[in-house]
mmCIF file of C-alpha atoms in Angstrom:
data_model
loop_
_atom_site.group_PDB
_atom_site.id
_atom_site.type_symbol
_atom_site.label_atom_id
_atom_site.label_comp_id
_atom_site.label_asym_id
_atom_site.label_seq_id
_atom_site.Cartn_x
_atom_site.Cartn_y
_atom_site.Cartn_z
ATOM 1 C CA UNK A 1 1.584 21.143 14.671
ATOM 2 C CA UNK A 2 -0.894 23.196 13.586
ATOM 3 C CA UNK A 3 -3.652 24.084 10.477
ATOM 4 C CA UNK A 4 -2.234 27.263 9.340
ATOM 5 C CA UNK A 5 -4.848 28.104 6.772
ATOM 6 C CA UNK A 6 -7.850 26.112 5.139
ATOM 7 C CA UNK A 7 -9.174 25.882 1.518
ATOM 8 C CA UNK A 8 -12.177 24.420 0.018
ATOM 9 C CA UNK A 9 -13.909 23.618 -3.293
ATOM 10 C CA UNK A 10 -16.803 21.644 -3.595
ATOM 11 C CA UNK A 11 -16.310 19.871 -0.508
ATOM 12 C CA UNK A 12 -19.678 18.361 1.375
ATOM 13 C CA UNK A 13 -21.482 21.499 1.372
ATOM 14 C CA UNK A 14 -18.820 24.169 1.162
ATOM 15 C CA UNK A 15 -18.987 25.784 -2.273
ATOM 16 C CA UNK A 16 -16.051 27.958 -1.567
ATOM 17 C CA UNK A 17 -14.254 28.406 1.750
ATOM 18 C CA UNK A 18 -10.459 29.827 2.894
ATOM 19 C CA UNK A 19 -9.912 30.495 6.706
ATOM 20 C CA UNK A 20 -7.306 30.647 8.972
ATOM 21 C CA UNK A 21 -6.965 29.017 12.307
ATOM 22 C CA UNK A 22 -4.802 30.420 14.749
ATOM 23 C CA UNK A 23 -2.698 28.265 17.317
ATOM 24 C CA UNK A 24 -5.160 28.141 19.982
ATOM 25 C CA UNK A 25 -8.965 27.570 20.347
ATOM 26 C CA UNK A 26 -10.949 27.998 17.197
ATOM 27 C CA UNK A 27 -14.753 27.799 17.981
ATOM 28 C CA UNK A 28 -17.236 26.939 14.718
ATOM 29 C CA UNK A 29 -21.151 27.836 15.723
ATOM 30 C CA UNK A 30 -23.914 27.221 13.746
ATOM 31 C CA UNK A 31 -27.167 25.363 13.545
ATOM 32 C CA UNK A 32 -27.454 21.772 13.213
ATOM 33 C CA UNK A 33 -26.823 20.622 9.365
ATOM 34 C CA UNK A 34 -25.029 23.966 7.807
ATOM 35 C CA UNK A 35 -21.419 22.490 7.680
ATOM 36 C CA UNK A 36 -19.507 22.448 10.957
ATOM 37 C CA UNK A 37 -18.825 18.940 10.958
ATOM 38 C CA UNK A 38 -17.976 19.025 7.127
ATOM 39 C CA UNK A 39 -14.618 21.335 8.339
ATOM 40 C CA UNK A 40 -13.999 19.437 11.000
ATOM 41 C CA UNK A 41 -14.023 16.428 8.287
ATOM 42 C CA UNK A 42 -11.903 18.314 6.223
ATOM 43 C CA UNK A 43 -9.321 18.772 8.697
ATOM 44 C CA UNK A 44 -9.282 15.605 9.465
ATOM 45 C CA UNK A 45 -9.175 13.953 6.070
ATOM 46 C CA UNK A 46 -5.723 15.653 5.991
ATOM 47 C CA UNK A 47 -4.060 13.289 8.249
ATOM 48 C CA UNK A 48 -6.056 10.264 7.205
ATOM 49 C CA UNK A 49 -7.410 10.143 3.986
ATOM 50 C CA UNK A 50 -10.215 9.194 4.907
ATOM 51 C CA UNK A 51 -13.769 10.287 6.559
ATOM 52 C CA UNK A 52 -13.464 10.285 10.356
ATOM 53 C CA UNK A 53 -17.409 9.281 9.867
ATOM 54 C CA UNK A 54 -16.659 6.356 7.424
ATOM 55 C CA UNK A 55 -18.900 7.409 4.392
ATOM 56 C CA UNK A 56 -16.582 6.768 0.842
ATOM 57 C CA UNK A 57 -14.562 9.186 -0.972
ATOM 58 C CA UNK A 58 -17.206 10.322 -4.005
ATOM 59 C CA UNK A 59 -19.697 11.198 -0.911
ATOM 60 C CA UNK A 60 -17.415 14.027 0.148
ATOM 61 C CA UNK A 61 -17.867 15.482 -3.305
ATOM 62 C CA UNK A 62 -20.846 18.274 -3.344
ATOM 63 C CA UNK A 63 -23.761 17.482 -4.764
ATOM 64 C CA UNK A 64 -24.070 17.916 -8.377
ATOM 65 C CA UNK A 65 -19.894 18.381 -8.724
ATOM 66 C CA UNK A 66 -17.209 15.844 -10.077
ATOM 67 C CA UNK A 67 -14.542 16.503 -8.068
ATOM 68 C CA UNK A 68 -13.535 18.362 -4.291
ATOM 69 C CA UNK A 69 -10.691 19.655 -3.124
ATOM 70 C CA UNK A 70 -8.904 20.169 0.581
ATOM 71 C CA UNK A 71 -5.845 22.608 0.615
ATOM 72 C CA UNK A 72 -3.660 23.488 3.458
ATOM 73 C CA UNK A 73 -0.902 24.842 4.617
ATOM 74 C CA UNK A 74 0.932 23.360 8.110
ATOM 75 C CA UNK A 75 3.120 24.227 10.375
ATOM 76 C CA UNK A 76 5.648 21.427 11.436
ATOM 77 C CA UNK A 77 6.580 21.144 15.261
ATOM 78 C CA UNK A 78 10.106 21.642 13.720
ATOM 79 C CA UNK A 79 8.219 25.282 12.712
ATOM 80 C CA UNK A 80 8.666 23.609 8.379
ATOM 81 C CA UNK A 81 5.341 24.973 6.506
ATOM 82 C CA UNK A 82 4.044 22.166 4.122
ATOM 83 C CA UNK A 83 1.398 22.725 1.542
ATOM 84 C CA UNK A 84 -1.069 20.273 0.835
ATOM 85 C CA UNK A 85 -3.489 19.765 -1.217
ATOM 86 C CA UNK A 86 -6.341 16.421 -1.836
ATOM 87 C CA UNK A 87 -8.292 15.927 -5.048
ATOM 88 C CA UNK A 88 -10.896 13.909 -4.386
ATOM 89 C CA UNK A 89 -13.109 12.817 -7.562
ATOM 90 C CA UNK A 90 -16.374 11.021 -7.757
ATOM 91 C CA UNK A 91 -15.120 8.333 -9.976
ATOM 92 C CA UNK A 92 -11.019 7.108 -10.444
ATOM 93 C CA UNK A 93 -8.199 7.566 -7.085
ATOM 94 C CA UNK A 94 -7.741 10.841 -5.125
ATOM 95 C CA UNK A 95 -4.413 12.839 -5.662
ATOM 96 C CA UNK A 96 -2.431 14.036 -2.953
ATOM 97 C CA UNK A 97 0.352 16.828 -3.730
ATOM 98 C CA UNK A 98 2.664 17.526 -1.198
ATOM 99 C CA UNK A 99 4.707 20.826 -1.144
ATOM 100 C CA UNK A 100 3.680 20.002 -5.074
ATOM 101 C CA UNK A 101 4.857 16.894 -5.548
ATOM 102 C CA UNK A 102 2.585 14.271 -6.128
ATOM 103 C CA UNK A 103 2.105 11.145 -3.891
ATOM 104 C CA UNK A 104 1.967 7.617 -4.927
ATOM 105 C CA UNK A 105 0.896 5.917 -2.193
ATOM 106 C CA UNK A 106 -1.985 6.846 0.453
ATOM 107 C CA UNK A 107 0.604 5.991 3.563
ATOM 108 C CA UNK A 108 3.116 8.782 2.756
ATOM 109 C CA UNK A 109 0.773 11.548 3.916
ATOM 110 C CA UNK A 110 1.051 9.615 7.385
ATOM 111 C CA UNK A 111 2.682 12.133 9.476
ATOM 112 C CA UNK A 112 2.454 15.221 7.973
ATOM 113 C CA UNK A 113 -0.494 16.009 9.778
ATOM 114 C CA UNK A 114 -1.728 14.374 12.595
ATOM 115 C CA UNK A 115 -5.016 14.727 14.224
ATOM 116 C CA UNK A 116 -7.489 13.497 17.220
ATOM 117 C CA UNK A 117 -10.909 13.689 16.721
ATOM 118 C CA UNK A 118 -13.780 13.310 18.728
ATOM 119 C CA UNK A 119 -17.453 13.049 17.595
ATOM 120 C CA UNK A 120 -20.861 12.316 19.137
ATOM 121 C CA UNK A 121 -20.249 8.747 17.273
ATOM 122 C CA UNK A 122 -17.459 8.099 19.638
ATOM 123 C CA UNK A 123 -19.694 7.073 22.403
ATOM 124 C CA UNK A 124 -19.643 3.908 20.455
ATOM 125 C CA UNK A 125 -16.099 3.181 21.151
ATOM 126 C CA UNK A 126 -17.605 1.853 24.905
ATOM 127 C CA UNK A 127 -20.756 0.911 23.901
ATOM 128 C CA UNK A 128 -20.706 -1.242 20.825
ATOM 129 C CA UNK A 129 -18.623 -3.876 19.875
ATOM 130 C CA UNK A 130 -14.829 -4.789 20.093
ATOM 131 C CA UNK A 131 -14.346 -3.669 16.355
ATOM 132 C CA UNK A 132 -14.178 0.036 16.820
ATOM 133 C CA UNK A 133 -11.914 -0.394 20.186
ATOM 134 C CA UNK A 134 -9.363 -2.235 17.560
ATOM 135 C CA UNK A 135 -9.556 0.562 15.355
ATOM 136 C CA UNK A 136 -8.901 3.023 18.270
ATOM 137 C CA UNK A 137 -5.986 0.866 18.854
ATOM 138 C CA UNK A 138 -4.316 0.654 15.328
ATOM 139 C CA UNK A 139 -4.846 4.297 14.729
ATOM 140 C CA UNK A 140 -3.215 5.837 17.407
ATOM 141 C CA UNK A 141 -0.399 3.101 16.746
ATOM 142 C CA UNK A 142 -0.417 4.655 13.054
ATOM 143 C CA UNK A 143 -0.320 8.144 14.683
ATOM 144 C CA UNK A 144 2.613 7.068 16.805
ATOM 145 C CA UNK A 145 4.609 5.054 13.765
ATOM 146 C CA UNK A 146 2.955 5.743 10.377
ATOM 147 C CA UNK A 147 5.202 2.444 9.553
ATOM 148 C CA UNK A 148 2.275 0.207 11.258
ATOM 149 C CA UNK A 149 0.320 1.236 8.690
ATOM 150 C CA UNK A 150 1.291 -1.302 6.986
ATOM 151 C CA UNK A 151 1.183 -4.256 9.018
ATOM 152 C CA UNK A 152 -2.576 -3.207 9.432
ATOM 153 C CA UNK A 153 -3.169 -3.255 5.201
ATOM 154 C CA UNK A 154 -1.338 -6.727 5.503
ATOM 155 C CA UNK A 155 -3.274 -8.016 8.121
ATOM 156 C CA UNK A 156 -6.614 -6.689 6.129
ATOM 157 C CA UNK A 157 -5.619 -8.695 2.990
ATOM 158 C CA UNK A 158 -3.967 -11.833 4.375
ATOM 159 C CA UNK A 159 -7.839 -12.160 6.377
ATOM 160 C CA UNK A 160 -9.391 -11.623 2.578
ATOM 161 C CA UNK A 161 -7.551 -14.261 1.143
ATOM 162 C CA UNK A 162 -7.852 -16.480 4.234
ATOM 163 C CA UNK A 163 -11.478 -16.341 4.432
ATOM 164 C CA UNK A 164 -12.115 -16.771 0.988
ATOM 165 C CA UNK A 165 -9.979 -20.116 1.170
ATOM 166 C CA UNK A 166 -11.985 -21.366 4.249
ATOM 167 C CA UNK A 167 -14.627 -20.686 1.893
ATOM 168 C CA UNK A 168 -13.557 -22.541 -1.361
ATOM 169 C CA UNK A 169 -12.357 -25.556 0.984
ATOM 170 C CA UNK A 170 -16.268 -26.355 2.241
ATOM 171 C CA UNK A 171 -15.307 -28.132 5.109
ATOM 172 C CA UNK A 172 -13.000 -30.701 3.510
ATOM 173 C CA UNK A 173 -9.526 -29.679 4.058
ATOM 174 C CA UNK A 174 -6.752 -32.086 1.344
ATOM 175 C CA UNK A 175 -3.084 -32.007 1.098
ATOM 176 C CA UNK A 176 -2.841 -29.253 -1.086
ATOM 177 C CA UNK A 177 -5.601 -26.994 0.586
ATOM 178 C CA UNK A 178 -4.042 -27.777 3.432
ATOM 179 C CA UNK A 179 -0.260 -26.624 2.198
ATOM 180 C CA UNK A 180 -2.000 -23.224 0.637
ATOM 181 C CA UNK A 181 -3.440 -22.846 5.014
ATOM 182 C CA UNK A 182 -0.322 -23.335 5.929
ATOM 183 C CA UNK A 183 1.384 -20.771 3.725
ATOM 184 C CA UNK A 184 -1.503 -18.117 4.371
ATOM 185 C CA UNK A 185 -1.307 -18.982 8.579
ATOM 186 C CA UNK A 186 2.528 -18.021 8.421
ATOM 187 C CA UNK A 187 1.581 -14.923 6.872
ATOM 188 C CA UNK A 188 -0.593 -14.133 9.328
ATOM 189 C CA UNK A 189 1.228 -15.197 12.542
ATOM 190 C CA UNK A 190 3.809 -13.051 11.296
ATOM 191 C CA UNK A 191 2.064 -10.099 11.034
ATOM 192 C CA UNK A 192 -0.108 -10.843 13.613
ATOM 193 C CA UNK A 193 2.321 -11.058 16.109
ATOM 194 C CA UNK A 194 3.844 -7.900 15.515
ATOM 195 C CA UNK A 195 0.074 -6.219 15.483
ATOM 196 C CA UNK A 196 -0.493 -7.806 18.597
ATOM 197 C CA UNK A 197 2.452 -6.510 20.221
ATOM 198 C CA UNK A 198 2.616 -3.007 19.241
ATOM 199 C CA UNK A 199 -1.417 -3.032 20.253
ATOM 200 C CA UNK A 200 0.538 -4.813 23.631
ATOM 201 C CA UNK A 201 3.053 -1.703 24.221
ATOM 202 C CA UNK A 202 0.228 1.068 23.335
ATOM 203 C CA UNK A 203 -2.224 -0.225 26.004
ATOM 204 C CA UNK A 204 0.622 -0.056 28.789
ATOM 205 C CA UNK A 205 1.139 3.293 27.521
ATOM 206 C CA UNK A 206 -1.989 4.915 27.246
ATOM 207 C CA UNK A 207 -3.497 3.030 30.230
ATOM 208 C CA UNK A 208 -2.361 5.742 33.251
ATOM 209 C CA UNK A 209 -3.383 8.899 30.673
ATOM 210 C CA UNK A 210 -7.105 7.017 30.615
ATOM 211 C CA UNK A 211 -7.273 7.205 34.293
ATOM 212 C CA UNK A 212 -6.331 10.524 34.257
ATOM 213 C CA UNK A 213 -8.348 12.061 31.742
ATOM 214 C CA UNK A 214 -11.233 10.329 33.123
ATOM 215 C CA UNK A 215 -10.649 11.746 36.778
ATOM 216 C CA UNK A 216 -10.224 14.881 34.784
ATOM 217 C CA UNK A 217 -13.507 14.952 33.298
ATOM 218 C CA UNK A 218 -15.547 13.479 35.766
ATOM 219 C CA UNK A 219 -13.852 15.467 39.122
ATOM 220 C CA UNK A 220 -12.852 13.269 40.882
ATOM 221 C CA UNK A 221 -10.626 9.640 41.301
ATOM 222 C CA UNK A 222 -11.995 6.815 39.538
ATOM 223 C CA UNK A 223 -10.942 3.558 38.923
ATOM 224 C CA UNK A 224 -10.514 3.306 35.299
ATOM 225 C CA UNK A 225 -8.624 0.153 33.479
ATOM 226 C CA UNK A 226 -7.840 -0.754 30.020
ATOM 227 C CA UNK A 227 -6.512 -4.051 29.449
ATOM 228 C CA UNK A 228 -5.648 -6.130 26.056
ATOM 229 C CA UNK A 229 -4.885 -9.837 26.856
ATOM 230 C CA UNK A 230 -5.895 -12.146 23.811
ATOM 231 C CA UNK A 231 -5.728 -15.532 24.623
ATOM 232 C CA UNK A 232 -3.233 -16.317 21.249
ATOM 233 C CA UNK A 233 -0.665 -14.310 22.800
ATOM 234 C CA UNK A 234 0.457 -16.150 25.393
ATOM 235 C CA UNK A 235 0.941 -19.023 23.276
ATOM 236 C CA UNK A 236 1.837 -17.270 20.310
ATOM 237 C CA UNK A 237 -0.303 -16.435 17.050
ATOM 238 C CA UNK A 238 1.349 -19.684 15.011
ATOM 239 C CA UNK A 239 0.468 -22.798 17.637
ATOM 240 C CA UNK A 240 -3.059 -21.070 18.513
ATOM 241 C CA UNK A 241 -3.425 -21.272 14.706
ATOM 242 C CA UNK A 242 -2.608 -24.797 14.636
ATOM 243 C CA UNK A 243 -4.961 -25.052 17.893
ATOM 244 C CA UNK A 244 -7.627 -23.746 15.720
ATOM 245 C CA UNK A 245 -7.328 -25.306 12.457
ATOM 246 C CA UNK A 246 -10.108 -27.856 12.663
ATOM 247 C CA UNK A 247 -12.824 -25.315 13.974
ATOM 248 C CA UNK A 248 -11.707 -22.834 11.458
ATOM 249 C CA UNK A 249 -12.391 -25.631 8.498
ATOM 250 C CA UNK A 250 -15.346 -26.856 9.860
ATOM 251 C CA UNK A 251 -17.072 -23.559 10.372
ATOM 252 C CA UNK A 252 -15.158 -21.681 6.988
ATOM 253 C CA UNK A 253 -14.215 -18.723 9.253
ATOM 254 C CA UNK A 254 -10.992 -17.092 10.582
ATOM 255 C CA UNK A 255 -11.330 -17.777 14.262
ATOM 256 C CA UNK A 256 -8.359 -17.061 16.213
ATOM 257 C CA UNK A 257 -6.268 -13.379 15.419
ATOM 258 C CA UNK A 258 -5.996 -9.584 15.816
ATOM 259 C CA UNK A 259 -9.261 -8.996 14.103
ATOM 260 C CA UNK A 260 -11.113 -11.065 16.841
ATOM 261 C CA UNK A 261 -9.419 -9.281 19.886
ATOM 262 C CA UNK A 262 -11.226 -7.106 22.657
ATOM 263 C CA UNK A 263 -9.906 -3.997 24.266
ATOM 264 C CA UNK A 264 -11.826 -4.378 27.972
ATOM 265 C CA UNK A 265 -12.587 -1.210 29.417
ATOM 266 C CA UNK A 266 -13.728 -1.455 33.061
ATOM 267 C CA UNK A 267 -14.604 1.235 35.454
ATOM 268 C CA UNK A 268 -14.905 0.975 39.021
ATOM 269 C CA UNK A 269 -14.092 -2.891 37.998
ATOM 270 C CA UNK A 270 -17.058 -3.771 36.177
ATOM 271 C CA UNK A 271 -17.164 -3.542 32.695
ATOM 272 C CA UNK A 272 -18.024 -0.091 31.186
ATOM 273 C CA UNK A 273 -19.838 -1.427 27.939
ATOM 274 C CA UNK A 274 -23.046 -3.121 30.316
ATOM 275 C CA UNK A 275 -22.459 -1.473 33.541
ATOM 276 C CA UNK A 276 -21.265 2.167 32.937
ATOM 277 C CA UNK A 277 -24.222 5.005 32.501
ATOM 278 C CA UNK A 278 -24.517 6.652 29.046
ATOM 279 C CA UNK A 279 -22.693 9.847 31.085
ATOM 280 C CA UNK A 280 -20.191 7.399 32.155
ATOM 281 C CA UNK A 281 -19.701 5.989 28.351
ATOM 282 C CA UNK A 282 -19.215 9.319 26.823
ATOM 283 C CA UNK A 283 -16.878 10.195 29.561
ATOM 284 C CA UNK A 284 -14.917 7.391 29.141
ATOM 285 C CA UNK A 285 -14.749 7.511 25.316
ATOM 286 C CA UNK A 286 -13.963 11.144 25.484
ATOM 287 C CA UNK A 287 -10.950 10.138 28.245
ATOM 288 C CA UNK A 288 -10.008 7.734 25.472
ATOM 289 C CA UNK A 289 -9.663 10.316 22.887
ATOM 290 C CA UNK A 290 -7.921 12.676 25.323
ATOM 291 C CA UNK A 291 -5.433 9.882 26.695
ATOM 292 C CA UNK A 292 -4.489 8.769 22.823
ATOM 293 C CA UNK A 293 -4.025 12.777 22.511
ATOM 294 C CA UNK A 294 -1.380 13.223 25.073
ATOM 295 C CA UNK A 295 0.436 9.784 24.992
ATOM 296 C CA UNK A 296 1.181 10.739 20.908
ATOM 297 C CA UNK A 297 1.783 14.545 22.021
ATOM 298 C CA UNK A 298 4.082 13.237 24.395
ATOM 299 C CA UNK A 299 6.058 10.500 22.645
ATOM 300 C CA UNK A 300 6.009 12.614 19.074
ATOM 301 C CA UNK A 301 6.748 15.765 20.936
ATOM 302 C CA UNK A 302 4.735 17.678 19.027
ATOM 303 C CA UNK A 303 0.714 18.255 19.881
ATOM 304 C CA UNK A 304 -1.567 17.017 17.065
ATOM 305 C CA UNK A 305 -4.881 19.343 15.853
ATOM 306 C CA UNK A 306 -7.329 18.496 18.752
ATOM 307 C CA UNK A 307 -10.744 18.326 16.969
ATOM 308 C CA UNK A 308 -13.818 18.096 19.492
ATOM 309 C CA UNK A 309 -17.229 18.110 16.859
ATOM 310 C CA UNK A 310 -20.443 18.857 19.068
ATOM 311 C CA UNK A 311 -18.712 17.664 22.329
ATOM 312 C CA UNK A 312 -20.660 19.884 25.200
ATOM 313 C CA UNK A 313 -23.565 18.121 23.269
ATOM 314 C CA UNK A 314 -22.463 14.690 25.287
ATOM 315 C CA UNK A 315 -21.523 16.081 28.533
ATOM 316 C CA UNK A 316 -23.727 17.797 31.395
ATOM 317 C CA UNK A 317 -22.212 21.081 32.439
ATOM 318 C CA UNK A 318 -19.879 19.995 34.834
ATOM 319 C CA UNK A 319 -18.306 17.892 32.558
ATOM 320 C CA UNK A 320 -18.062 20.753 30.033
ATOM 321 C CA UNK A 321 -16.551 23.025 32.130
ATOM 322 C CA UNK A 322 -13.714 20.245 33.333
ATOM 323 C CA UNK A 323 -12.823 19.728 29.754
ATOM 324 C CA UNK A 324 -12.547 23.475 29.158
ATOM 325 C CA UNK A 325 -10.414 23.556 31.954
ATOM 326 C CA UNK A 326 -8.050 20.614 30.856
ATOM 327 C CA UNK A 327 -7.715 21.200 27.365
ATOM 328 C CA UNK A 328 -4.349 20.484 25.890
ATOM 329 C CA UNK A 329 -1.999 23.077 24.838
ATOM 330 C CA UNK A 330 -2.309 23.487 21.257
ATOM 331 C CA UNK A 331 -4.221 24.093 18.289
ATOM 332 C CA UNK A 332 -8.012 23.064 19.116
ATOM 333 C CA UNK A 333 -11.118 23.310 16.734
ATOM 334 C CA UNK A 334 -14.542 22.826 18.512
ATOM 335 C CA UNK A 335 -18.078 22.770 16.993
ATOM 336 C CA UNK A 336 -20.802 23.736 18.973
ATOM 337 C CA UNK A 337 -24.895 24.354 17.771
ATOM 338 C CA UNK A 338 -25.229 26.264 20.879
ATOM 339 C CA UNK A 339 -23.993 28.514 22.946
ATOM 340 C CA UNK A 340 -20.330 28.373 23.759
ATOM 341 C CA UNK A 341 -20.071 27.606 28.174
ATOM 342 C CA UNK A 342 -18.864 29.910 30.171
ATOM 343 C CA UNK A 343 -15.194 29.848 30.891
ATOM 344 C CA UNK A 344 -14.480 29.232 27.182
ATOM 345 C CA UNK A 345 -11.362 30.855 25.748
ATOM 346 C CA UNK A 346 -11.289 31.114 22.026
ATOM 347 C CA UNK A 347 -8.779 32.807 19.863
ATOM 348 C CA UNK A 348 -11.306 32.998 17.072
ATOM 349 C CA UNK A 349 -15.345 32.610 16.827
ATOM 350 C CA UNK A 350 -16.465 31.144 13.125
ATOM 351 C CA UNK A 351 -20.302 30.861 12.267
ATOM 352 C CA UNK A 352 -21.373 28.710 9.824
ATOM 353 C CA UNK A 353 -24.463 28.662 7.597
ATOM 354 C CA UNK A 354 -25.144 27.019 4.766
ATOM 355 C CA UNK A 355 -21.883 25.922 3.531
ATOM 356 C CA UNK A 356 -20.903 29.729 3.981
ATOM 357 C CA UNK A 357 -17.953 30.647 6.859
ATOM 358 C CA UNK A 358 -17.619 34.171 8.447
ATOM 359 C CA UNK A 359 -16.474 35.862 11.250
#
């Protein structure tokens, strides 16, 4: 898969902008602030629809404008050329056209272009806490089967309605608040469960491409696990419900579930979010990145865009050069402020200042 060409109106800071990438290494240079991120967003709002750095639609509109739009044109593994194009607006719904037909829901552009991204914000996927590690988790699920997509809204709006329940009860749980649990529990152990399992069967899968990535990166053998083992699971989401139900009245808060799991990352067998250094944390969340890459490269059989924004500004030089040197096959875009390191292969060179693309 690949970004065949790029168009822009009124997008962050791009005015105007139409580029090509080829199927290789695309470099973007500029100083901090004139819009190499803002591509890189771009690109990536095409498989999502939404900001990789979690700002609202209206604030990818450029200032002063009322609406921005993202066009593309991609090349299918299967070598099909879809056009695409996003209308985003500062007020009302974006509008997705696909090979010029229109889109009705925001899950059918799942799949038709599919993208990895890494960002200096990523060193947050070790260090923080477990919410962005579930996020890792569902998207590259999503990535894998668009079709999970779904379970994940589900599970967002069966919590809502939970919570607000817990809420309205006050600690005082009747018959009838107590039916109305029960029907909004089954909901959730049912989608739960299958959230669980499919986070379950991506772990196994991705765990031996961590390790490698990591030795990779780092030169040399490290031990490097990823485990996912809520508690519920062996039990089952429905009787650790049940298990719960008291505490979860008493305090007014949805206590036992996918949206209170933790994906443990250890390295050397101590875990990497107190006892890694911040070289060892980028590493690993760059390793993470890079394992989710290749497991859905491998299982889709078809590489997705590989977008690395300001990455040699996380990594010593050693580190730099060893991802140069294991970069996927495929179509890469890279933003750097400074200068490219040596041993860097690039197809094409863009410079970027203010909003304005050439080269």
């Amino acid at each position: 898969m690949r970004i065949q060409r790029l168009e822009l109106a009124d997008f962050r800071n791009y005015e105007k902008a139409d580029v090509e990438f080829g199927p290789g290494l695309t470099a973007v240079v500029g100083a901090n602030g004139q819009g190499k991120s803002n591509l890189v967003e771009a690109v990536a709002y095409l498989a999502t629809r939404e900001s990789f750095r979690g700002v609202p639609g209206p604030a990818l509109v450029r200032n002063g404008c009322e609406r921005a739009f993202v066009r593309a044109e991609v090349e299918q593994g299967d070598g099909r050329v879809v056009s695409i194009e996003c209308e985003l607006p500062t007020r009302g719904r974006d509008r997705v056209l696909v090979n010029k037909q229109r889109l009705q829901r925001a899950a059918d552009l799942l799949g038709v272009v599919r993208a990895t991204v890494f960002s200096p914000d990523d060193l947050a996927l070790i260090k923080d806490g477990p919410a962005l590690r579930r996020r890792f988790l569902d998207e590259v699920a999503v990535s894998l089967h668009p079709g999970r997509d779904a379970d994940r809204r589900d599970l967002e709006r069966i919590l809502r309605h939970k919570s607000m329940l817990l809420k309205q009860i006050g600690g005082r749980l009747g018959d009838e608040t107590a039916f109305t649990l029960d029907v909004w529990d089954a909901k959730l152990a049912d989608v739960g469960d299958r959230v669980g399992q499919a986070r379950a069967e991506l772990v196994e899968a991705v765990a031996p491409h961590v390790s490698q990535a990591y030795a990779d990166l780092a030169g040399g053998a490290s031990e490097v696990t990823v485990c996912y083992q809520p508690p519920w699971r062996s039990v089952g989401l429905a009787a650790a419900l049940l298990d719960a139900r008291a505490d979860e009245v008493r305090r007014q808060v949805c206590l036992v579930g996918p949206h209170r799991d933790e994906l443990d990352v250890h390295l050397a067998g101590l875990p990497s979010r107190t006892h890694a250094s911040q070289g060892e944390q980028r590493t690993l969340a760059l390793a993470l990145r890079l394992a989710a890459h290749r497991l859905v490269t491998e299982r889709v059989g078809s590489a997705p865009v590989l977008l690395l924004d300001d990455v040699f500004s996380e990594l010593d030089a050693a580190r730099s050069a060893a991802l140069l040197h294991h970069l996927p096959v495929g179509q890469i875009i890279l933003t750097t402020a400074g200068p490219l390191p040596a041993g860097a292969r690039t197809e094409r060179t863009l410079r970027v200042e203010q909003g304005r693309l050439s080269g």
